[in-house]
Tab-separated table of C-alpha atoms in Angstrom:
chain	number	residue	atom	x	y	z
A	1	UNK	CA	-6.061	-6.729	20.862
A	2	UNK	CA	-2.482	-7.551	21.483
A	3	UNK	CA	0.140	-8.202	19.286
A	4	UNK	CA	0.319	-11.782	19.663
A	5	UNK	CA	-3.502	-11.446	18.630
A	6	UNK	CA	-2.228	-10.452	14.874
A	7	UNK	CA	-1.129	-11.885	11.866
A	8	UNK	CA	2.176	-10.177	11.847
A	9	UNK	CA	3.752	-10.755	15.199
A	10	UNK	CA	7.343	-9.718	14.869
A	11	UNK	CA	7.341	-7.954	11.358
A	12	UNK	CA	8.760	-4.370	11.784
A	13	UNK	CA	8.637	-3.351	8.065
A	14	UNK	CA	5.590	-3.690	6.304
A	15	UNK	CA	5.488	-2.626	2.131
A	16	UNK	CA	2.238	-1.961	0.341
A	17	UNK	CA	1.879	-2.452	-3.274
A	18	UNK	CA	-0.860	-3.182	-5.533
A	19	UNK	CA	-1.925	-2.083	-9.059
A	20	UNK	CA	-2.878	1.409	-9.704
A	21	UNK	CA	-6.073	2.503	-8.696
A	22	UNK	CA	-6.522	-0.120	-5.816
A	23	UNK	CA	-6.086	2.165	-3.266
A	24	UNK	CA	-2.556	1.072	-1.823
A	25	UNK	CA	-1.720	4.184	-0.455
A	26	UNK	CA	-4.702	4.481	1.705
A	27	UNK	CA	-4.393	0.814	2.786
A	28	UNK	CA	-0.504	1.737	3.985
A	29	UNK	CA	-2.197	4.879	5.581
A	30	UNK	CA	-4.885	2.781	7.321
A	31	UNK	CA	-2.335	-0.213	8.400
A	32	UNK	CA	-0.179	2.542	9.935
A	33	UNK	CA	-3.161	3.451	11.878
A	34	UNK	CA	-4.213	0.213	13.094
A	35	UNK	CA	-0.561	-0.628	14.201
A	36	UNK	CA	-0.166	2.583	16.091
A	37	UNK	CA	-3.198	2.101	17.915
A	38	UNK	CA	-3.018	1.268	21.621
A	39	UNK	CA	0.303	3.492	22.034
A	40	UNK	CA	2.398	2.516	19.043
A	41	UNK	CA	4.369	4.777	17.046
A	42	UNK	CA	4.901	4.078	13.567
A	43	UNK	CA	6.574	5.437	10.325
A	44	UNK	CA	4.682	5.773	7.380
A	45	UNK	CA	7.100	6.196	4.218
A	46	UNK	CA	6.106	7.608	1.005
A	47	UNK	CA	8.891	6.651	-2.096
A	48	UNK	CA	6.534	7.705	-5.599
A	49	UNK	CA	6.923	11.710	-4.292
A	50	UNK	CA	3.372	11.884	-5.241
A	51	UNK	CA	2.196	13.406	-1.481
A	52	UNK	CA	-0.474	11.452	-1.340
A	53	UNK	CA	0.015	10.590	2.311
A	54	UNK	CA	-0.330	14.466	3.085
A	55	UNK	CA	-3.611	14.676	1.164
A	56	UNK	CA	-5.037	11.517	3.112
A	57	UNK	CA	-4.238	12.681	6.779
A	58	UNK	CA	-5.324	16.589	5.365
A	59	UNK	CA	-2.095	17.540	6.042
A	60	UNK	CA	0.053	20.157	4.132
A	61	UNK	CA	3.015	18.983	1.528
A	62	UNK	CA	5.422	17.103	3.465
A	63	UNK	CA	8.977	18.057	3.467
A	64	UNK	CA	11.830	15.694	3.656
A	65	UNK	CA	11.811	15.120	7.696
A	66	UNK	CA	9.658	12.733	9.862
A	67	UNK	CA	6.446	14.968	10.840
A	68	UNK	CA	3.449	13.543	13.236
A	69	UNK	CA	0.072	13.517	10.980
A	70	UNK	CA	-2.423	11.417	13.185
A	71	UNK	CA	-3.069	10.285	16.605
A	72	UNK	CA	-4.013	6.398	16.737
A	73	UNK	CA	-6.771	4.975	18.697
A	74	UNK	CA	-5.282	4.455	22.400
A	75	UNK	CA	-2.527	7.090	21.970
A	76	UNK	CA	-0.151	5.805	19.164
A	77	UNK	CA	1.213	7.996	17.276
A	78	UNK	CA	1.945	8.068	13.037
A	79	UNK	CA	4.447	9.878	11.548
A	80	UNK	CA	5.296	10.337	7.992
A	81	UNK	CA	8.051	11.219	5.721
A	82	UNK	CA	7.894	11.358	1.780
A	83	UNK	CA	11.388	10.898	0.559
A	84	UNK	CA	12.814	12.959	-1.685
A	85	UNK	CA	14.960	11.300	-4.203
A	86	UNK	CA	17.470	13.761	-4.733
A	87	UNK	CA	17.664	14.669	-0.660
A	88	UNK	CA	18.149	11.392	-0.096
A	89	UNK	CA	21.194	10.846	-2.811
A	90	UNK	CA	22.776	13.763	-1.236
A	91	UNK	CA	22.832	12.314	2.377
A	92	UNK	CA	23.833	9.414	1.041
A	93	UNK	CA	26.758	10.834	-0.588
A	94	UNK	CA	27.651	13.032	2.326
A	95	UNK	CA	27.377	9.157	4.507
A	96	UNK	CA	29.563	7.232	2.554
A	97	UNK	CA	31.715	9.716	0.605
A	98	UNK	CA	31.894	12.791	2.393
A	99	UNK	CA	30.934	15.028	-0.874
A	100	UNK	CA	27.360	16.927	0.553
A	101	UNK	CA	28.668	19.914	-0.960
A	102	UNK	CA	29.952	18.316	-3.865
A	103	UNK	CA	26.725	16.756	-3.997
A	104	UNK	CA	24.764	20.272	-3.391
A	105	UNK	CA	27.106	21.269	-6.689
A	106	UNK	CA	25.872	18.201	-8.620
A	107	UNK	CA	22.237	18.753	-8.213
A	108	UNK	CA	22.665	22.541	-9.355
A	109	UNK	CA	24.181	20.805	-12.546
A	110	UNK	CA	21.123	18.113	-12.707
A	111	UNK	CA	23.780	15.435	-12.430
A	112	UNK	CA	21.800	14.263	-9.595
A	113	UNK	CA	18.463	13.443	-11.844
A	114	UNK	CA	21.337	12.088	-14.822
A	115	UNK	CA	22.677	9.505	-12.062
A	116	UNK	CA	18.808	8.345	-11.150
A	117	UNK	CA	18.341	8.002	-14.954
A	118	UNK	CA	20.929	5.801	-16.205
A	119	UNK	CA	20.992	3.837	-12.935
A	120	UNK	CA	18.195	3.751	-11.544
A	121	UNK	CA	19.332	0.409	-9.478
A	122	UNK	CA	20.639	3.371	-7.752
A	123	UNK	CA	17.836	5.223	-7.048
A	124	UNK	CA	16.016	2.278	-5.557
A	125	UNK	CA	18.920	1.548	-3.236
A	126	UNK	CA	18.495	4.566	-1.967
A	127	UNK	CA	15.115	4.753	-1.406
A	128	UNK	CA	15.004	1.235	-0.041
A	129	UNK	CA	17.848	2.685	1.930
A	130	UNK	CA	16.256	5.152	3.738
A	131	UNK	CA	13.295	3.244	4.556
A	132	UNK	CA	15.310	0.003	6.346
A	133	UNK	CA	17.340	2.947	8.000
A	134	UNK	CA	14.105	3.877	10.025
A	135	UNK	CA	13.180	0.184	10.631
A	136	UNK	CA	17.033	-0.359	12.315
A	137	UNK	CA	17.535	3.454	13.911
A	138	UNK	CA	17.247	2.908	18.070
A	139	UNK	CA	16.819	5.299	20.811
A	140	UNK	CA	19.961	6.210	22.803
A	141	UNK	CA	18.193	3.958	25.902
A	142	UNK	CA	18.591	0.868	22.730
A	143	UNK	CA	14.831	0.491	21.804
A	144	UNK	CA	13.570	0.711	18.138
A	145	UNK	CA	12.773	4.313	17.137
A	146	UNK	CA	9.603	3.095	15.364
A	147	UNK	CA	7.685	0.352	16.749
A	148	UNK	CA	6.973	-0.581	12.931
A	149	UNK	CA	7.717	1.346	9.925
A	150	UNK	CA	4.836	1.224	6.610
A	151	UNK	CA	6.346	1.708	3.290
A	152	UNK	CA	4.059	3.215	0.425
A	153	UNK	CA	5.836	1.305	-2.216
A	154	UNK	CA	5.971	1.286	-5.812
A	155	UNK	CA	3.098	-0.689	-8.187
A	156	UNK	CA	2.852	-4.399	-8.428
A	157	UNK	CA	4.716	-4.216	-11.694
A	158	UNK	CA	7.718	-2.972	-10.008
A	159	UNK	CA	7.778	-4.481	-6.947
A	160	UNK	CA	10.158	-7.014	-7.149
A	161	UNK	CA	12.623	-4.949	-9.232
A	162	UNK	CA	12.196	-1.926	-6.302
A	163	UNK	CA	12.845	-4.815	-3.446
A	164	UNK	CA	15.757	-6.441	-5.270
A	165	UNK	CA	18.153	-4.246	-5.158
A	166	UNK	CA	20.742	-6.605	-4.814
A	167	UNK	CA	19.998	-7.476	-8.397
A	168	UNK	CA	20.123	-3.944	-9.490
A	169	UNK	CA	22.977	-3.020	-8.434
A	170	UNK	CA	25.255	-5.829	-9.354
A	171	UNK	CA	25.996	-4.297	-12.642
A	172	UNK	CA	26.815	-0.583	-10.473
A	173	UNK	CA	29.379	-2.225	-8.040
A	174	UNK	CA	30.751	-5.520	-7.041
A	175	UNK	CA	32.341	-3.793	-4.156
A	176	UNK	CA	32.503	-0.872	-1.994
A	177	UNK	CA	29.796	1.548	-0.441
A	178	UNK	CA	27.369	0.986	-2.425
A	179	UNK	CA	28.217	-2.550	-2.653
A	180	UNK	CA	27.558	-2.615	1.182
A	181	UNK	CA	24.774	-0.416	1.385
A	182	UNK	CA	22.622	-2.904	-0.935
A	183	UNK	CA	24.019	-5.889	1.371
A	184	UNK	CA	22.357	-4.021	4.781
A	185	UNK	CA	19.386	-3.131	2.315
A	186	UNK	CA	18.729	-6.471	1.691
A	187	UNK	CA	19.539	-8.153	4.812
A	188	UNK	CA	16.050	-6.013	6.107
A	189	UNK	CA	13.980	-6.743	2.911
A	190	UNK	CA	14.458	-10.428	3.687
A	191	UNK	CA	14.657	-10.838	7.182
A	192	UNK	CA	10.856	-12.519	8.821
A	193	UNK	CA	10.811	-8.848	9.824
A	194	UNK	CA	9.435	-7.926	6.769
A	195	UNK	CA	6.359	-8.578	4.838
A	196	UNK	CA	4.835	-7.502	1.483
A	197	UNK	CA	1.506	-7.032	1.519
A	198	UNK	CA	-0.594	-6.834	-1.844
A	199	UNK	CA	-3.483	-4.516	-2.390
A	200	UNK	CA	-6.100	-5.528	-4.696
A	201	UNK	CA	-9.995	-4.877	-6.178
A	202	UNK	CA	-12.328	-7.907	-6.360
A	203	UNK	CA	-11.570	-7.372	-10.304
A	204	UNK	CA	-9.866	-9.505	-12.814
A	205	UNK	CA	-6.923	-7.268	-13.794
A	206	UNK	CA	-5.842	-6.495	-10.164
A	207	UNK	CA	-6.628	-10.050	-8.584
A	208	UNK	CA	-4.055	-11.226	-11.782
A	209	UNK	CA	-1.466	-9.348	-11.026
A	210	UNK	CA	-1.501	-9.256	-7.124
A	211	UNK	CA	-1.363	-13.794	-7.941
A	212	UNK	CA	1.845	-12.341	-10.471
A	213	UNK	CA	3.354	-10.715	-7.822
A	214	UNK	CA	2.981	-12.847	-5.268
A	215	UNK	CA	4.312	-15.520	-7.685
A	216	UNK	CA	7.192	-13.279	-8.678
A	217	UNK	CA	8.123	-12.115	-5.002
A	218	UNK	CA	8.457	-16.330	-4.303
A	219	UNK	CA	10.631	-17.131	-6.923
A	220	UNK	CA	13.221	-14.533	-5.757
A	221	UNK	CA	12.610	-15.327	-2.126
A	222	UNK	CA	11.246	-12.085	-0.806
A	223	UNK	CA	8.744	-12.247	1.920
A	224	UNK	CA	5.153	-12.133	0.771
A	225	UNK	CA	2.476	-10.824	3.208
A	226	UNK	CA	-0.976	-11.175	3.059
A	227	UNK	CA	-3.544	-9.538	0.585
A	228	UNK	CA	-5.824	-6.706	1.093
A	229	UNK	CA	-9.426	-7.084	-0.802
A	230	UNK	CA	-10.219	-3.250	-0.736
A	231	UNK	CA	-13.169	-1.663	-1.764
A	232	UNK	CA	-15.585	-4.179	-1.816
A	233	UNK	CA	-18.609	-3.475	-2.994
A	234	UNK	CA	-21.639	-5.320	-0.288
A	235	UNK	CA	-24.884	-7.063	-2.213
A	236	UNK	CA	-27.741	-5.114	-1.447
A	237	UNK	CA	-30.583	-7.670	-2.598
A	238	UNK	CA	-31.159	-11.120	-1.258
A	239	UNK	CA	-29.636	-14.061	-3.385
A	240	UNK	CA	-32.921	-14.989	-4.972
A	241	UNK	CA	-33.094	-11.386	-6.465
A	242	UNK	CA	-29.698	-11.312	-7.117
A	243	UNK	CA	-30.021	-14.701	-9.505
A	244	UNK	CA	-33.468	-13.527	-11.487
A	245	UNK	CA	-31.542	-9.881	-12.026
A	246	UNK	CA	-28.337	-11.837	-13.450
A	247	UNK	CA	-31.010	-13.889	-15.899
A	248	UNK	CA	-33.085	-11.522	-16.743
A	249	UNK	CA	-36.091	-12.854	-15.173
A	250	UNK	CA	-37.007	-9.314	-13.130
A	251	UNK	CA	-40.519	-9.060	-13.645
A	252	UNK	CA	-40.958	-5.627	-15.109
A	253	UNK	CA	-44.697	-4.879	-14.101
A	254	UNK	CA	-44.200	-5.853	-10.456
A	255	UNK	CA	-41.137	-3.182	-10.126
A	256	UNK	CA	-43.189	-0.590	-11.806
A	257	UNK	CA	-46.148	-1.538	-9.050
A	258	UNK	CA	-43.394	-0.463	-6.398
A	259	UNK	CA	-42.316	2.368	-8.344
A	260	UNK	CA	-45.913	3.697	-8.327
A	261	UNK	CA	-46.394	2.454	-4.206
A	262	UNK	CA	-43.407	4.807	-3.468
A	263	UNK	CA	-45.398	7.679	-4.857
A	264	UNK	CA	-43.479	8.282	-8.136
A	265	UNK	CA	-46.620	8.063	-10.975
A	266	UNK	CA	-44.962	9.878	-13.745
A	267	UNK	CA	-42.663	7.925	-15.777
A	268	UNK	CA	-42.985	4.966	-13.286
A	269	UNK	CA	-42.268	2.840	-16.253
A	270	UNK	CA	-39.241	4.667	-17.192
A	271	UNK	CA	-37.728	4.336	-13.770
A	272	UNK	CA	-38.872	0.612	-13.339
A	273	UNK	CA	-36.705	0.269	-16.526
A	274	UNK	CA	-33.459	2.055	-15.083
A	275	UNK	CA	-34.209	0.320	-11.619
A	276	UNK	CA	-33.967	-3.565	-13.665
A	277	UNK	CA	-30.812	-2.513	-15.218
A	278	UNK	CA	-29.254	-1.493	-12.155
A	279	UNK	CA	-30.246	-4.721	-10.635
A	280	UNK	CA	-28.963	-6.662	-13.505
A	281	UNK	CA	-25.122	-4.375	-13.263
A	282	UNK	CA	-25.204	-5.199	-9.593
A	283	UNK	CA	-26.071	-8.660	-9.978
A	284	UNK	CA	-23.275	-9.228	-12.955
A	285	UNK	CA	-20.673	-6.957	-10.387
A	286	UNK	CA	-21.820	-9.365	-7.239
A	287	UNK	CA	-20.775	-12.301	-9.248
A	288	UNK	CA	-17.749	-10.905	-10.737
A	289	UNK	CA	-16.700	-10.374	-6.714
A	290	UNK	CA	-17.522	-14.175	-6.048
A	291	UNK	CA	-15.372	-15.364	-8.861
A	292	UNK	CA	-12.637	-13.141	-7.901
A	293	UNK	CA	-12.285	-13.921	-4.255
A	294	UNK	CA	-12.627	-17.688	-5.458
A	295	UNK	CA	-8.823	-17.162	-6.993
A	296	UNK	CA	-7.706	-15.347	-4.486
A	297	UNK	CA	-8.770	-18.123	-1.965
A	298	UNK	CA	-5.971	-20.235	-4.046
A	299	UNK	CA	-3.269	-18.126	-2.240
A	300	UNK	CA	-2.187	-19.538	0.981
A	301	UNK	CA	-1.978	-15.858	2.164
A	302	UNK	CA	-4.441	-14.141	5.296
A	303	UNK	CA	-6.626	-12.171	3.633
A	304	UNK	CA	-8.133	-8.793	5.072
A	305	UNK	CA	-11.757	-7.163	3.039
A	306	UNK	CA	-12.079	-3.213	3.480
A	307	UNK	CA	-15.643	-1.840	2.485
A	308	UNK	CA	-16.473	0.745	0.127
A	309	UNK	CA	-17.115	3.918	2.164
A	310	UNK	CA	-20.215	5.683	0.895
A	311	UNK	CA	-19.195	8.941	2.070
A	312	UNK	CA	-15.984	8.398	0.160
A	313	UNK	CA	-12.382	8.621	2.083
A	314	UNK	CA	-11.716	11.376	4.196
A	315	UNK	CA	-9.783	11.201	7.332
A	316	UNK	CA	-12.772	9.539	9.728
A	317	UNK	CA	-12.665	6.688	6.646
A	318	UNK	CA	-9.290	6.666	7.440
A	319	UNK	CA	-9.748	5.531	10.927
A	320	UNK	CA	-12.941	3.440	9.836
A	321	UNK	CA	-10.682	1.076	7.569
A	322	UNK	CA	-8.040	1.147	10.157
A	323	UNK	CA	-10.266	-0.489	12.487
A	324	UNK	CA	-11.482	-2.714	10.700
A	325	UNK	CA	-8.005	-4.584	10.215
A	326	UNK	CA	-7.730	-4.305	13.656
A	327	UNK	CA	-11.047	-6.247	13.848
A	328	UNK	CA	-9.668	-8.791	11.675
A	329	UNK	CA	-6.017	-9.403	13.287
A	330	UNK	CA	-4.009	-7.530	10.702
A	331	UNK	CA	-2.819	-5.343	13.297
């Protein structure tokens, strides 16, 4: 597939967010894939310091430097780097004020985690920072570094707070370094470049807040990307099944005859019972997915469906869900 083939022709910085729980991290992990593949590289950035890319890609802690993790499909290459907020204040400290050893001194004091506290405008900056600073960095020949850059980024809560950091820091500085930093910052966030890309369940909580976010991301004029249905969970009885399990009209009798034709005779009443009411769960789930992905068809956004993985997510699931947004042009 070639790039004109994709949704996101042209965007170079790519941030994942989505409730907790909806996977987002593996999403970013599997998009990084799928854009590598065919002899890519990309950047895959961590910003919660949680290591969860490390544990996805079975990979020990990561330190504070770009490391390779995975080969893509075709040759492309992933790297990764979780960044480490108080690293990352004291390289920014040594870039714009020459005060690394100062800043060394600082951290000793836990100044460092005070400063992050109180402003923590500032601690997004710099994280943000870091991040656009891959997405711009070139090759001495002039090329990007990264032919895309991922960014594991904060919940859908936070989002547009994280993104905004021209917001957060005008009450820090009107003027100056950091003043400027935010400016260059922003200039990335906003640019057609970017998009944000929302990671959701087919469940009411996450499906509200991914429409929230996208609402919220709108009004401030950041870049919204597409949405990511992850996790969906596949009907596995026909519709007319599916309709007498969600009314209750299972006959009872018939599934104990099966149970009994399978060659289970003791309690074959018992398990016809628990049988039913798995039926019925599935049946009120299956519905529950129809109604979500009804409201999220309201959002004039592509939308990209990964399937649950029976044998859970390991790094061949990995690959599996990357390839599958291949398959549907998100990468």
């Amino acid at each position: 597939m070639s790039a004109r083939d994709t949704d996101w022709d042209g965007v170079r910085l790519h941030v994942v967010t989505g409730k907790g729980g909806t996977g987002k991290t593996t999403v970013a992990a599997a998009l990084a894939l799928a854009l590598a593949a065919g002899g890519k590289k990309v950047l895959l950035v961590e910003v919660e310091g949680r290591q969860g890319i490390a544990q996805l890609f079975d990979a020990p802690p990561l330190p504070y430097e770009e490391r390779r993790v995975a080969v893509a499909p075709g040759g492309g290459d992933v790297y990764a780097l979780a960044i480490d907020t108080e690293e990352a204040l004291l390289e920014y400290l040594e870039m714009f004020y020459s005060l690394k050893r100062a800043g060394k001194a600082m951290s000793r004091l836990g100044i460092v985690d005070f400063v992050t506290t109180i402003a923590p405008g500032l601690r997004d900056v710099i994280l943000t920072g870091k991040t656009s600073e891959s997405v711009r960095r070139r090759t001495k020949a002039g090329a990007f570094l990264y032919d895309a850059v991922v960014m594991d980024a904060p919940p859908t809560g936070r989002i547009t707070k994280f993104l905004n950091v021209n917001d957060e820091v005008s009450g820090l500085a009107k003027v100056g370094p950091i003043r400027n930093h935010a400016d260059t910052v922003m200039k990335v966030v906003r640019s057609p470049e970017t998009a944000v890309h929302f990671v959701t369940l087919l469940e009411e909580m996450p499906v509200q807040e991914t429409m929230d976010g996208i609402a919220e991301l709108t009004e401030v004029g950041l870049p919204v990307g597409g949405v990511f249905v992850n996790m969906e969970h596949p009907p596995v009885l026909p519709p007319d099944v599916l309709a007498d399990a969600a009314a209750g009209r299972l006959d009872a009798g018939e599934i104990e005859r099966g149970v009994k034709a399978a060659g289970i005779e003791d309690d074959a009443a018992r398990v016809a019972a628990v049988l039913a009411a798995e039926a019925a769960e599935h049946a009120r789930r299956t519905a529950l997915q129809a109604r979500e992905k009804e409201r999220l068809a309201t959002l004039d956004r592509p939308r990209y469906t990964l399937p649950l993985l029976g044998d859970g997510m390991d790094l061949a699931g990995l690959y599996e869900l990357a390839a599958a947004l291949r398959d549907q042009g998100a990468a």
